[in-house]
mmCIF file of C-alpha atoms in Angstrom:
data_model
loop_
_atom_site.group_PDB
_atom_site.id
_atom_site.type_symbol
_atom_site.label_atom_id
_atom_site.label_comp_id
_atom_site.label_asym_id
_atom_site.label_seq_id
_atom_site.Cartn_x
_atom_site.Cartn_y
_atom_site.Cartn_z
ATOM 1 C CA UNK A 509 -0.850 25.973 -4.987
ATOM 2 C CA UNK A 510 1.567 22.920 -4.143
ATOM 3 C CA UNK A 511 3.494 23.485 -0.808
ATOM 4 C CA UNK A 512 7.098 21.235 -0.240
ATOM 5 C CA UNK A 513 6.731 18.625 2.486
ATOM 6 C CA UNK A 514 10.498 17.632 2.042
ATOM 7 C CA UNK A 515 11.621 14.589 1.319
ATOM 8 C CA UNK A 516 9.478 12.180 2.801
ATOM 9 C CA UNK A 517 7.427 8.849 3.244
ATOM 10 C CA UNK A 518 4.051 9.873 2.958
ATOM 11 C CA UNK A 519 1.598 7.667 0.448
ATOM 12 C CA UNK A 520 -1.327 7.493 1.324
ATOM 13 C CA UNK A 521 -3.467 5.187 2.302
ATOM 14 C CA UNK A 522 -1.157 3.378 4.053
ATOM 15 C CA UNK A 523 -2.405 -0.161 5.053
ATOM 16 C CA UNK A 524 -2.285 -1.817 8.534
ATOM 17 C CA UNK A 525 -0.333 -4.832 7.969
ATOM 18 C CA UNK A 526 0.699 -7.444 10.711
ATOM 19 C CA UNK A 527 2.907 -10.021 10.064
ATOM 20 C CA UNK A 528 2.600 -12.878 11.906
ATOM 21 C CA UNK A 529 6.369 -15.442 12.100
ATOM 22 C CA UNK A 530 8.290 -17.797 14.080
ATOM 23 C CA UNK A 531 11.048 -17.842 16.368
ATOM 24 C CA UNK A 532 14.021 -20.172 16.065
ATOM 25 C CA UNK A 533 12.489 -21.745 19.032
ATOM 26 C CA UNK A 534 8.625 -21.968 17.551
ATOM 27 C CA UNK A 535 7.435 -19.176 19.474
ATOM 28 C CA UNK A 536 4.786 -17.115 17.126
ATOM 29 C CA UNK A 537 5.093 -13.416 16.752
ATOM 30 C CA UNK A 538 3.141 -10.464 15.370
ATOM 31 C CA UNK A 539 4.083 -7.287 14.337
ATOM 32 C CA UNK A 540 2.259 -4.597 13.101
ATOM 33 C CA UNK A 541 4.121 -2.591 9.783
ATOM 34 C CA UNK A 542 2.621 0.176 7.780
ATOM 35 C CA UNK A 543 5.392 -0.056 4.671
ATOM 36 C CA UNK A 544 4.072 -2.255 2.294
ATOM 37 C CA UNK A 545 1.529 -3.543 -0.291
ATOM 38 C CA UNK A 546 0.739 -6.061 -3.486
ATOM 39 C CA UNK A 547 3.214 -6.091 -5.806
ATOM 40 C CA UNK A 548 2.965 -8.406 -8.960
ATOM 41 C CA UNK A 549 -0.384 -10.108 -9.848
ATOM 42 C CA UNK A 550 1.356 -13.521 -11.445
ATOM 43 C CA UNK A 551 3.077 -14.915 -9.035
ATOM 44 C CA UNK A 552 0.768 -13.580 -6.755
ATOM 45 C CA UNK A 553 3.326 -11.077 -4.015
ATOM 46 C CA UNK A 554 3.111 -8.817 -1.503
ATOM 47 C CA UNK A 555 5.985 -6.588 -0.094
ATOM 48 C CA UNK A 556 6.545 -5.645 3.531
ATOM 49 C CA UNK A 557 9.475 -3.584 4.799
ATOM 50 C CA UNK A 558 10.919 -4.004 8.145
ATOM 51 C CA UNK A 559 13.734 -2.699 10.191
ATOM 52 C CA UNK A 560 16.500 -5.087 10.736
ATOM 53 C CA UNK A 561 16.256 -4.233 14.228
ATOM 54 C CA UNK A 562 13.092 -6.127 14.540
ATOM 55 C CA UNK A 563 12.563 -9.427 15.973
ATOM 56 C CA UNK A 564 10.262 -10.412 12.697
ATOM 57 C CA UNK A 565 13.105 -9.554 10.657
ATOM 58 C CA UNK A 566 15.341 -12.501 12.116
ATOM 59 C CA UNK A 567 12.294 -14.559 12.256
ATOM 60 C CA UNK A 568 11.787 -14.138 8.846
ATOM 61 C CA UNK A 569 15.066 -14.916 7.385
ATOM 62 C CA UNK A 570 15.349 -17.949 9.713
ATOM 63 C CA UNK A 571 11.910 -19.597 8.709
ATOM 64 C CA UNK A 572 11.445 -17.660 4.772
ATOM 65 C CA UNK A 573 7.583 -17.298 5.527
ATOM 66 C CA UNK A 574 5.740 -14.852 7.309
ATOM 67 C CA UNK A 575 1.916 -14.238 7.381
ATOM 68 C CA UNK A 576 -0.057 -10.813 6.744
ATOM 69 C CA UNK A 577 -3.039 -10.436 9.316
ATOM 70 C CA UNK A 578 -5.157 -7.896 8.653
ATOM 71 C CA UNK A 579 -7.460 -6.703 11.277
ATOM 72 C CA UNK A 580 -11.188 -4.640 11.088
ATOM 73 C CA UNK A 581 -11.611 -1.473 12.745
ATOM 74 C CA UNK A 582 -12.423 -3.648 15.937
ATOM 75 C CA UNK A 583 -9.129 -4.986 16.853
ATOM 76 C CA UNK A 584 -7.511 -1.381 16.406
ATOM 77 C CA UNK A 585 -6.078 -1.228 19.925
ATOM 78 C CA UNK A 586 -4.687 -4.945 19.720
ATOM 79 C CA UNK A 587 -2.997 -3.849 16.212
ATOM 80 C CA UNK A 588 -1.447 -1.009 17.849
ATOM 81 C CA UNK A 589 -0.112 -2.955 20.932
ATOM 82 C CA UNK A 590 1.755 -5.309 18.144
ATOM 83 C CA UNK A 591 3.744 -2.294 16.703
ATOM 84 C CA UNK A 592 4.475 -0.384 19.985
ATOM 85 C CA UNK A 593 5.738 -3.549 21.340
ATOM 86 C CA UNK A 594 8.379 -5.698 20.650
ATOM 87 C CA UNK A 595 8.463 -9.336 20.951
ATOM 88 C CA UNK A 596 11.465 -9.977 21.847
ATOM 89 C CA UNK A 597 11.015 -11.544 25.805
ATOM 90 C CA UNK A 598 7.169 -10.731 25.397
ATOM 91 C CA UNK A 599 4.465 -12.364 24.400
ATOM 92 C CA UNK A 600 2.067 -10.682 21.959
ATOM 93 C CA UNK A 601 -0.188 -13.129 21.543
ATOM 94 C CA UNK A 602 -0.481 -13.723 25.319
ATOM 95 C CA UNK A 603 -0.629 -10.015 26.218
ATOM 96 C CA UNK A 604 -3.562 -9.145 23.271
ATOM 97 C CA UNK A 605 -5.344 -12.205 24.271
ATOM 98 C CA UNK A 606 -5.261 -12.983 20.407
ATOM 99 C CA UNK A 607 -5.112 -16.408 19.217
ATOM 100 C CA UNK A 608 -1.601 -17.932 16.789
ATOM 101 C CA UNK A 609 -2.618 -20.429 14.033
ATOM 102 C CA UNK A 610 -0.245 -22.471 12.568
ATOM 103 C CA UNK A 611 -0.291 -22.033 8.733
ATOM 104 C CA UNK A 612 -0.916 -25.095 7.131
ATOM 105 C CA UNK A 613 0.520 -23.836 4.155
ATOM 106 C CA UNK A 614 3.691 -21.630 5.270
ATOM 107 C CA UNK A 615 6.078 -22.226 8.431
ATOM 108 C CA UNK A 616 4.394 -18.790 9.916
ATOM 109 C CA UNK A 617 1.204 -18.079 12.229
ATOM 110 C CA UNK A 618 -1.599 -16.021 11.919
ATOM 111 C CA UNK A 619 -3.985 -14.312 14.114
ATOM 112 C CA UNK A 620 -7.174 -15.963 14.325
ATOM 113 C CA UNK A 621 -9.027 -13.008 15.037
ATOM 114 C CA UNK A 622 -8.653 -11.096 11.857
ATOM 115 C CA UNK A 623 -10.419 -11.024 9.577
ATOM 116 C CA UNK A 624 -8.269 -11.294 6.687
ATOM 117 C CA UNK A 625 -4.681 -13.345 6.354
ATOM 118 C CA UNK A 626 -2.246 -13.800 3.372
ATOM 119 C CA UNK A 627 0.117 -16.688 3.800
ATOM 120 C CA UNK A 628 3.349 -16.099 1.586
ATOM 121 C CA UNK A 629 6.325 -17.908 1.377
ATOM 122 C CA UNK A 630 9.370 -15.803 1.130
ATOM 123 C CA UNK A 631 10.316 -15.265 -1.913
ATOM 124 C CA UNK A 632 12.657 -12.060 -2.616
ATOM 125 C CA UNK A 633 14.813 -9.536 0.176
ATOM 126 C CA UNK A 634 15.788 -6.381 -0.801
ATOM 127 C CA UNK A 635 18.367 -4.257 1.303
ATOM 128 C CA UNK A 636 17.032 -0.374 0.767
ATOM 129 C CA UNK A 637 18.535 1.553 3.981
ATOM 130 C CA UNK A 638 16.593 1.933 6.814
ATOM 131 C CA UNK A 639 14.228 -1.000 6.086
ATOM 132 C CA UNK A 640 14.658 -4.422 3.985
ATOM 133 C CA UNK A 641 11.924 -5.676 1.644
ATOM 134 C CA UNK A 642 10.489 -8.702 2.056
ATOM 135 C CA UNK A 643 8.362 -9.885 -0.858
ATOM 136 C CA UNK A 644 6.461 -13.102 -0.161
ATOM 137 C CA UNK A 645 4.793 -15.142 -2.955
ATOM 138 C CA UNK A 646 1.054 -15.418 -1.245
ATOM 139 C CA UNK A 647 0.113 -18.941 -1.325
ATOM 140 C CA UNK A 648 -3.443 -18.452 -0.191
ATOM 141 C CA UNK A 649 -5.853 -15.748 1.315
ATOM 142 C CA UNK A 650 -8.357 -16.408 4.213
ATOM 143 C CA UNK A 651 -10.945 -14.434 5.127
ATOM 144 C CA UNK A 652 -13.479 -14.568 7.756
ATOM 145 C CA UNK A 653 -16.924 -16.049 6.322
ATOM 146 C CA UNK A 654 -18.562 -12.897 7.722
ATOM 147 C CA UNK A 655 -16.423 -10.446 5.183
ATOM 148 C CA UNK A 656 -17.557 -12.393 2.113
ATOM 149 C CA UNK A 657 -20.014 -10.666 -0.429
ATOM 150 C CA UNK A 658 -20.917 -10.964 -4.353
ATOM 151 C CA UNK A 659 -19.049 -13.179 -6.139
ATOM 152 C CA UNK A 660 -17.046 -15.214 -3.381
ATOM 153 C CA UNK A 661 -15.288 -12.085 -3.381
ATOM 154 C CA UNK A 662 -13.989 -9.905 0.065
ATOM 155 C CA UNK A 663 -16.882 -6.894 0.981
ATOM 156 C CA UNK A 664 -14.421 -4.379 2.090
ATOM 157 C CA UNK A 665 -17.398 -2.423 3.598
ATOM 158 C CA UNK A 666 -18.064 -6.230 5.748
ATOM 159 C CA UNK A 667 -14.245 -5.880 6.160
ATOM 160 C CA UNK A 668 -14.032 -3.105 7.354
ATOM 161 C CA UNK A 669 -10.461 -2.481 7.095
ATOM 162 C CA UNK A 670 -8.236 0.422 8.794
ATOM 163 C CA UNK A 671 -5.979 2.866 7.447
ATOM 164 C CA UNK A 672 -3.383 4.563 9.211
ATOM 165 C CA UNK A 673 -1.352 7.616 8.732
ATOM 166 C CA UNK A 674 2.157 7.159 10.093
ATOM 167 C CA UNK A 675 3.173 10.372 10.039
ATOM 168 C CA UNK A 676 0.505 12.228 11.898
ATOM 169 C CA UNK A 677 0.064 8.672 13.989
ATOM 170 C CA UNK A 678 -3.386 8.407 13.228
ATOM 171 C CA UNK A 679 -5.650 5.293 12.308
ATOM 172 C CA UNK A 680 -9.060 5.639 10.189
ATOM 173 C CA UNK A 681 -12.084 3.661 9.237
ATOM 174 C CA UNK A 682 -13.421 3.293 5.476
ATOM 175 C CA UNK A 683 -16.051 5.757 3.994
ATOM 176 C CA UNK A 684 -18.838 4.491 1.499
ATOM 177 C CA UNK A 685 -18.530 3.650 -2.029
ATOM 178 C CA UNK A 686 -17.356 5.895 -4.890
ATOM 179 C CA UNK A 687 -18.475 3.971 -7.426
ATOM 180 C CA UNK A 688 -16.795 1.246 -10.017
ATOM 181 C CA UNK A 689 -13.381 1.033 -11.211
ATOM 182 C CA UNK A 690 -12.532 0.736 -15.083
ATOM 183 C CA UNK A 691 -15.703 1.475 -15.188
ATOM 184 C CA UNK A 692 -15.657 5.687 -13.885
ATOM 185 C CA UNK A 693 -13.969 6.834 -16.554
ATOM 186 C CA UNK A 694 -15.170 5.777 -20.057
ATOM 187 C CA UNK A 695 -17.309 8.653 -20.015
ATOM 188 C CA UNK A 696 -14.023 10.767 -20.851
ATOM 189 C CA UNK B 796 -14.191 -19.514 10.432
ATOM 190 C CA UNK B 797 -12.320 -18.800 7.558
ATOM 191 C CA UNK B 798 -12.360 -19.757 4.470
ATOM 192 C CA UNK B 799 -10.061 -20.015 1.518
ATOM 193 C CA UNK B 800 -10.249 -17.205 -1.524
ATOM 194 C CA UNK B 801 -6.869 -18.965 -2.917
ATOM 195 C CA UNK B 802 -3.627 -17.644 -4.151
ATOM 196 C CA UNK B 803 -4.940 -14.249 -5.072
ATOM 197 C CA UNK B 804 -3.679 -10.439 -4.593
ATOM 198 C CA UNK B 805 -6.127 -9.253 -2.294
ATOM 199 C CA UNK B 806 -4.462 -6.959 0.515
ATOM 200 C CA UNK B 807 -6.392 -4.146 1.686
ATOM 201 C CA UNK B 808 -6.321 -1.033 1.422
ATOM 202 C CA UNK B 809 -4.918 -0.380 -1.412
ATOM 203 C CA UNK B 810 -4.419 2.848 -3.095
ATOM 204 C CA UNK B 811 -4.843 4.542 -6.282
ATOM 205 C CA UNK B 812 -0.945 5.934 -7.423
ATOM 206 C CA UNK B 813 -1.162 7.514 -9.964
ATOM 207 C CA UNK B 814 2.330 7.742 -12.384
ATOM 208 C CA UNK B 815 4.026 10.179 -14.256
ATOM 209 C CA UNK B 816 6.020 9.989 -16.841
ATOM 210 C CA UNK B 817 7.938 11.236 -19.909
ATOM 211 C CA UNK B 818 8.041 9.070 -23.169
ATOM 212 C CA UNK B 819 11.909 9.222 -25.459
ATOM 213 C CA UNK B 820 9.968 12.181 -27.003
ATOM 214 C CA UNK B 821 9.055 14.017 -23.826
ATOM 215 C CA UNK B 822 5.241 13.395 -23.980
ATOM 216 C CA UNK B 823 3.913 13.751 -20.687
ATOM 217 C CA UNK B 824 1.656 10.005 -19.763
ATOM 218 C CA UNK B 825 0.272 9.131 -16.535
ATOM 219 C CA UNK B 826 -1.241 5.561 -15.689
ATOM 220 C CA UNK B 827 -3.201 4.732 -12.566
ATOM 221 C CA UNK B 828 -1.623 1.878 -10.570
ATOM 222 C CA UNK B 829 -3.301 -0.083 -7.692
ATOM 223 C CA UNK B 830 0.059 -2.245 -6.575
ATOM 224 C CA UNK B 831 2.636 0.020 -4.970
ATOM 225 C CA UNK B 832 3.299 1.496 -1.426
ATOM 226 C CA UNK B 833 6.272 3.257 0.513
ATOM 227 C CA UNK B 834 8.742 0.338 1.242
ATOM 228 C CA UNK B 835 11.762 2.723 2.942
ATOM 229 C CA UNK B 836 12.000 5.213 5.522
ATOM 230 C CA UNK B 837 15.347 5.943 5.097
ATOM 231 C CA UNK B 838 16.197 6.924 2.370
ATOM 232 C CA UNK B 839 12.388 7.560 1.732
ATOM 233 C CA UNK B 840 11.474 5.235 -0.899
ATOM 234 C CA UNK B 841 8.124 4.297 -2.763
ATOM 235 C CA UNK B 842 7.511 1.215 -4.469
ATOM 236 C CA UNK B 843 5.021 0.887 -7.847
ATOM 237 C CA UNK B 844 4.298 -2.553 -9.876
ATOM 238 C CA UNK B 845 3.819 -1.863 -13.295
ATOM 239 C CA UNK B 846 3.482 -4.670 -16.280
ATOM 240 C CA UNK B 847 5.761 -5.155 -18.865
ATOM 241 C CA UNK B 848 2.964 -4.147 -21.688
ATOM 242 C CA UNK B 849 2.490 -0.747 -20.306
ATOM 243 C CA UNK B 850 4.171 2.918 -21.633
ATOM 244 C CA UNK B 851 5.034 3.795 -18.230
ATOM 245 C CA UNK B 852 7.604 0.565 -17.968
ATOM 246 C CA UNK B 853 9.577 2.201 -20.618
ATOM 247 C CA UNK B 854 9.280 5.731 -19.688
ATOM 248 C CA UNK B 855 10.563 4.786 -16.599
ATOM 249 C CA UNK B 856 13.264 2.562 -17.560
ATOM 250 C CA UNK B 857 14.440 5.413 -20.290
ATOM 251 C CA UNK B 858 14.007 8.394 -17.526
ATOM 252 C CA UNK B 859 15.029 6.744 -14.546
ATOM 253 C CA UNK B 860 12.315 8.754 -13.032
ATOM 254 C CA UNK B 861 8.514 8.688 -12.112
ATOM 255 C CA UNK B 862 6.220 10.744 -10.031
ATOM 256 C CA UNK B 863 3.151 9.306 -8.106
ATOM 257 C CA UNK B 864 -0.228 11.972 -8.273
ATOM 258 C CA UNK B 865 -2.632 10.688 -5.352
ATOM 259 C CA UNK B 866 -6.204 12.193 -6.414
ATOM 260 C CA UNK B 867 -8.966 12.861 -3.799
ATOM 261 C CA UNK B 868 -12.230 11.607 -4.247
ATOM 262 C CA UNK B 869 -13.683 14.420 -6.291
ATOM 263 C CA UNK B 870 -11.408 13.513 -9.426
ATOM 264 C CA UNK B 871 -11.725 10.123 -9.682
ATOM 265 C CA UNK B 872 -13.386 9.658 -12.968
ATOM 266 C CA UNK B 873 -10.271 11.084 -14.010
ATOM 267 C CA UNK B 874 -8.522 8.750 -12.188
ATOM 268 C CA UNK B 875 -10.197 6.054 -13.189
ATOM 269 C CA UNK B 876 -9.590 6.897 -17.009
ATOM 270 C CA UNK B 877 -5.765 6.898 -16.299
ATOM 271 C CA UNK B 878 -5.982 3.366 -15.891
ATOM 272 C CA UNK B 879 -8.138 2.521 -18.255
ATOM 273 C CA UNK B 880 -6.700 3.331 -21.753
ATOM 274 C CA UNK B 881 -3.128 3.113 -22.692
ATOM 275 C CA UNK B 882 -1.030 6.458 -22.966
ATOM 276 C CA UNK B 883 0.671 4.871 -26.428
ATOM 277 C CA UNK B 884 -0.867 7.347 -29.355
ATOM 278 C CA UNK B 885 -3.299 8.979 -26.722
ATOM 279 C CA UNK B 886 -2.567 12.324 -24.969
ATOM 280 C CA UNK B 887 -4.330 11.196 -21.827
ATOM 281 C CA UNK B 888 -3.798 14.575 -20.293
ATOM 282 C CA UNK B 889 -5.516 16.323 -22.983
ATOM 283 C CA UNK B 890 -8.211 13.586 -22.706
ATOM 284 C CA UNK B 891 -8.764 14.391 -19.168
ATOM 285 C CA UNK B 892 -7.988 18.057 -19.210
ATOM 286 C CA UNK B 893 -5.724 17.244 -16.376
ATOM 287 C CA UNK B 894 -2.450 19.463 -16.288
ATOM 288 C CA UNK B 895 1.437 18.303 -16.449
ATOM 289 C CA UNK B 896 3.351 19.704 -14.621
ATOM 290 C CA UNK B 897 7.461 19.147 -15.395
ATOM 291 C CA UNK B 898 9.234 18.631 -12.136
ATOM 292 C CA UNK B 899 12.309 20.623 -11.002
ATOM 293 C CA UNK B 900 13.780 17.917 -9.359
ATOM 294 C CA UNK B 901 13.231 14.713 -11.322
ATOM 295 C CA UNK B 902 12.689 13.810 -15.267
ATOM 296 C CA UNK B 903 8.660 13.471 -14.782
ATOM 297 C CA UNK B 904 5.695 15.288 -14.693
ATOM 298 C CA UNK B 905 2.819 15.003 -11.907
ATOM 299 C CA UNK B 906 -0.660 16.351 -12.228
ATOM 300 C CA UNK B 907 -1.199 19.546 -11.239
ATOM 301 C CA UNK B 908 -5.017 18.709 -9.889
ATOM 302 C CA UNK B 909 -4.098 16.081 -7.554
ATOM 303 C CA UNK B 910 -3.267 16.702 -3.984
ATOM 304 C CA UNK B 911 -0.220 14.885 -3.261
ATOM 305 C CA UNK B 912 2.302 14.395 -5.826
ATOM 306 C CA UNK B 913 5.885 12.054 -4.615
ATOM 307 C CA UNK B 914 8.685 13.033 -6.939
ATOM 308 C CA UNK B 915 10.897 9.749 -7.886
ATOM 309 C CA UNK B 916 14.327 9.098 -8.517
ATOM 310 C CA UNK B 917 14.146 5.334 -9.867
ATOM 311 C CA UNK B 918 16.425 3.744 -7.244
ATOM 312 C CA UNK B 919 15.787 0.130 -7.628
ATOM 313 C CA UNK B 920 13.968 -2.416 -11.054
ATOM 314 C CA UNK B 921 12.599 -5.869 -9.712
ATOM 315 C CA UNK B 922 11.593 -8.406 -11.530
ATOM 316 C CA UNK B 923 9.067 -10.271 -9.894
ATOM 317 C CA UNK B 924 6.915 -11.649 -12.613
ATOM 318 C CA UNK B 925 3.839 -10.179 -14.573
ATOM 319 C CA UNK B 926 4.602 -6.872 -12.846
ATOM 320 C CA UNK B 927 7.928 -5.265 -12.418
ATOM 321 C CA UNK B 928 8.378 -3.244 -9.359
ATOM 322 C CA UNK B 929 10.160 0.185 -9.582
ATOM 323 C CA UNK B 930 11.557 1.605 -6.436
ATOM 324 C CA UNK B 931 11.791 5.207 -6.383
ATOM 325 C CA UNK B 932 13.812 7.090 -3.778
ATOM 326 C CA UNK B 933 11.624 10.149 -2.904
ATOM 327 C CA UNK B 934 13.408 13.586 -3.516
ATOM 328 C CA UNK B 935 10.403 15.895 -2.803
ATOM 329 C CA UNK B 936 6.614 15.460 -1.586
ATOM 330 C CA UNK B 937 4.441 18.089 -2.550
ATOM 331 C CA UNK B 938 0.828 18.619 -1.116
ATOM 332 C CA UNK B 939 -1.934 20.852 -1.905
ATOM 333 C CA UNK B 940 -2.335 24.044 0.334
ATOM 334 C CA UNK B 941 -5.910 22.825 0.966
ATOM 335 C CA UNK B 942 -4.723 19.981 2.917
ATOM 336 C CA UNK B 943 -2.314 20.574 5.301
ATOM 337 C CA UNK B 944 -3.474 20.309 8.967
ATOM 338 C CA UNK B 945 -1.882 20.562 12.387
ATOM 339 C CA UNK B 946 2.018 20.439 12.386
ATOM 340 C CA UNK B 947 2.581 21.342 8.419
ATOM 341 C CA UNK B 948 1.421 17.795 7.975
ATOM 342 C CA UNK B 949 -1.576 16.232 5.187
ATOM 343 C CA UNK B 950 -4.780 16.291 7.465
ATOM 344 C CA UNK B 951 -6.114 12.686 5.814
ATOM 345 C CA UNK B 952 -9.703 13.977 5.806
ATOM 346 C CA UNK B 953 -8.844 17.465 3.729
ATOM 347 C CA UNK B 954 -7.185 15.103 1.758
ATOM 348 C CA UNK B 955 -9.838 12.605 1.023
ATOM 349 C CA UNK B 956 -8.276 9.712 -0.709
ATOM 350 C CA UNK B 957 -9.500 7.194 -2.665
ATOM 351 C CA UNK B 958 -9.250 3.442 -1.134
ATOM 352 C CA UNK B 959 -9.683 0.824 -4.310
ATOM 353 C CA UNK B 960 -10.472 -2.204 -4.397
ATOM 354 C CA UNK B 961 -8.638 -4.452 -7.764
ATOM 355 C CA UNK B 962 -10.623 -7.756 -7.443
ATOM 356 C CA UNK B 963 -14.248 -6.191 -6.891
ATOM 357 C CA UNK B 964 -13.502 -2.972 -9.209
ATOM 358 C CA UNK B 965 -14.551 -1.249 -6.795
ATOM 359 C CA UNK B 966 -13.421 3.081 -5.262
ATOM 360 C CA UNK B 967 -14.177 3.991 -1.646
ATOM 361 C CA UNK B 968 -13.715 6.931 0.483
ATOM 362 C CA UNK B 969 -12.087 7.835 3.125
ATOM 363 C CA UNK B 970 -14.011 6.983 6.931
ATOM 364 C CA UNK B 971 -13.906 8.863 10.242
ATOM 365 C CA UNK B 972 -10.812 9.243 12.579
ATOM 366 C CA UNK B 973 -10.966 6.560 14.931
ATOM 367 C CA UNK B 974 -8.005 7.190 17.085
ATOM 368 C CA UNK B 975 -4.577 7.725 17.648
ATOM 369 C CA UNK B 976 -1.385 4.994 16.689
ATOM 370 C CA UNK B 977 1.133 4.545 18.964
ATOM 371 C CA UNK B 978 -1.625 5.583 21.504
ATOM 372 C CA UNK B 979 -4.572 3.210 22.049
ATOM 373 C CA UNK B 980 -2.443 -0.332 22.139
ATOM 374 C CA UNK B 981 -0.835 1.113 25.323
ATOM 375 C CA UNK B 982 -3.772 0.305 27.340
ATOM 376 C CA UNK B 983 -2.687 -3.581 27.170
#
């Protein structure tokens, strides 16, 4: 039987996202965000939602580019620092002892350390209360040689990705394979 | 080092939303979709990508409603099916002897067999490109008995999502706990 959890953001899994921007004065930033995900294939976009009271969400608007880090299960503390913190006055970077990169594509840093970066150039905001939708047109992916399996493609079992669970504040690691998508269900 | 995959949609983890919908003659269809994530706090809000080509695009447009069904692992054949084969002329419940269920609060149905069902008024139509994204404010979020945990919240691990992967066609399951958020970056 289906119980009511109200009205709610709860959509699970919810990735660990950190987007990496600039300053007016140059000076990279991170931020870890949970809200977001792909969101058309052709252009190539992913959407992330932030509060306006954020220092990314100046950043962005000021430079239209951001980054998307995303880190493996290793680097779990340092992605938690980057959303309890903010970096307004502080230095994130600095204080993780991560590393900025300047994108050679988009006016945005990203953290060396992770394995696995989208560069996007900001492409469409949309004003939905609480938070504002970015959607950035992804210009390239990087991933860590290391992550890299069959096909030139990402391993996300090499990844090793995190998912977190807002709501009950909660981050966890990736089980094993299920088996092949569009592939599962001819049988039926 | 990294290395360059291109301009591709490959942001991890992604999930496996599954959306209901009434056709102009109230047929029930549901479609699995891999690009979509919550986007608002408040009001709660989800976000789904769906192409133009599909049934949902103008169920949803017509209803101005959607629900997403988030399966655990043990249905994902079923899951899997939904986005294989195109609800137009195909009773893909019947096919997959999955059950709609009408919801009292928005012009959808969700599957009954699914853990977590989000309940959709459309709030916002984007056009981004190959995919149009459909924000839904959330009126309700419903979860199976079986997986609530501590607080009246979804325990992730009774839950037991499925994590997919678009470019390697790949389904995963959900790892172990590794710690708390808004916890472990503290100790920097």
């Amino acid at each position: 039987m289906k119980m009511s959890l109200g009205a709610k953001t709860v959509g699970y899994p919810t990735p660990v996202f950190v987007v990496g921007t600039y300053d007016q004065a140059g000076q990279p930033n991170a931020m870890t965000a949970a809200w977001g995900g792909i969101c058309c294939s052709q252009p190539p976009c992913v959407a992330v939602s932030l509060r306006k009271a954020t220092a990314t969400y100046g950043n962005i608007l000021a430079r239209r580019a951001f980054t998307i880090s995303i880190p493996s299960k290793k680097h779990v503390k340092q992605a938690d620092y980057l959303g309890l913190v903010s970096g307004r006055g502080v230095d994130k970077f600095a204080a993780t002892k991560l590393t900025p990169v300047k994108s050679e594509l988009v006016d945005a840093p990203y953290v060396e350390e992770f394995v696995l970066v989208l560069e996007c150039k900001l492409a469409h905001t949309i004003e939905l209360g609480l938070h504002t939708q970015f959607i950035g047109e992804i210009m390239d992916v990087k991933a860590e040689e290391t992550v890299f399996g069959r096909g030139g493609l990402v391993d996300l079992k090499k990844m090793d990705p995190l998912i977190s669970t807002p709501d009950t504040q909660s981050y966890y690691g990736l089980g094993g394979l299920v088996g092949q998508a569009y592939a599962m269900g001819k049988a039926l």
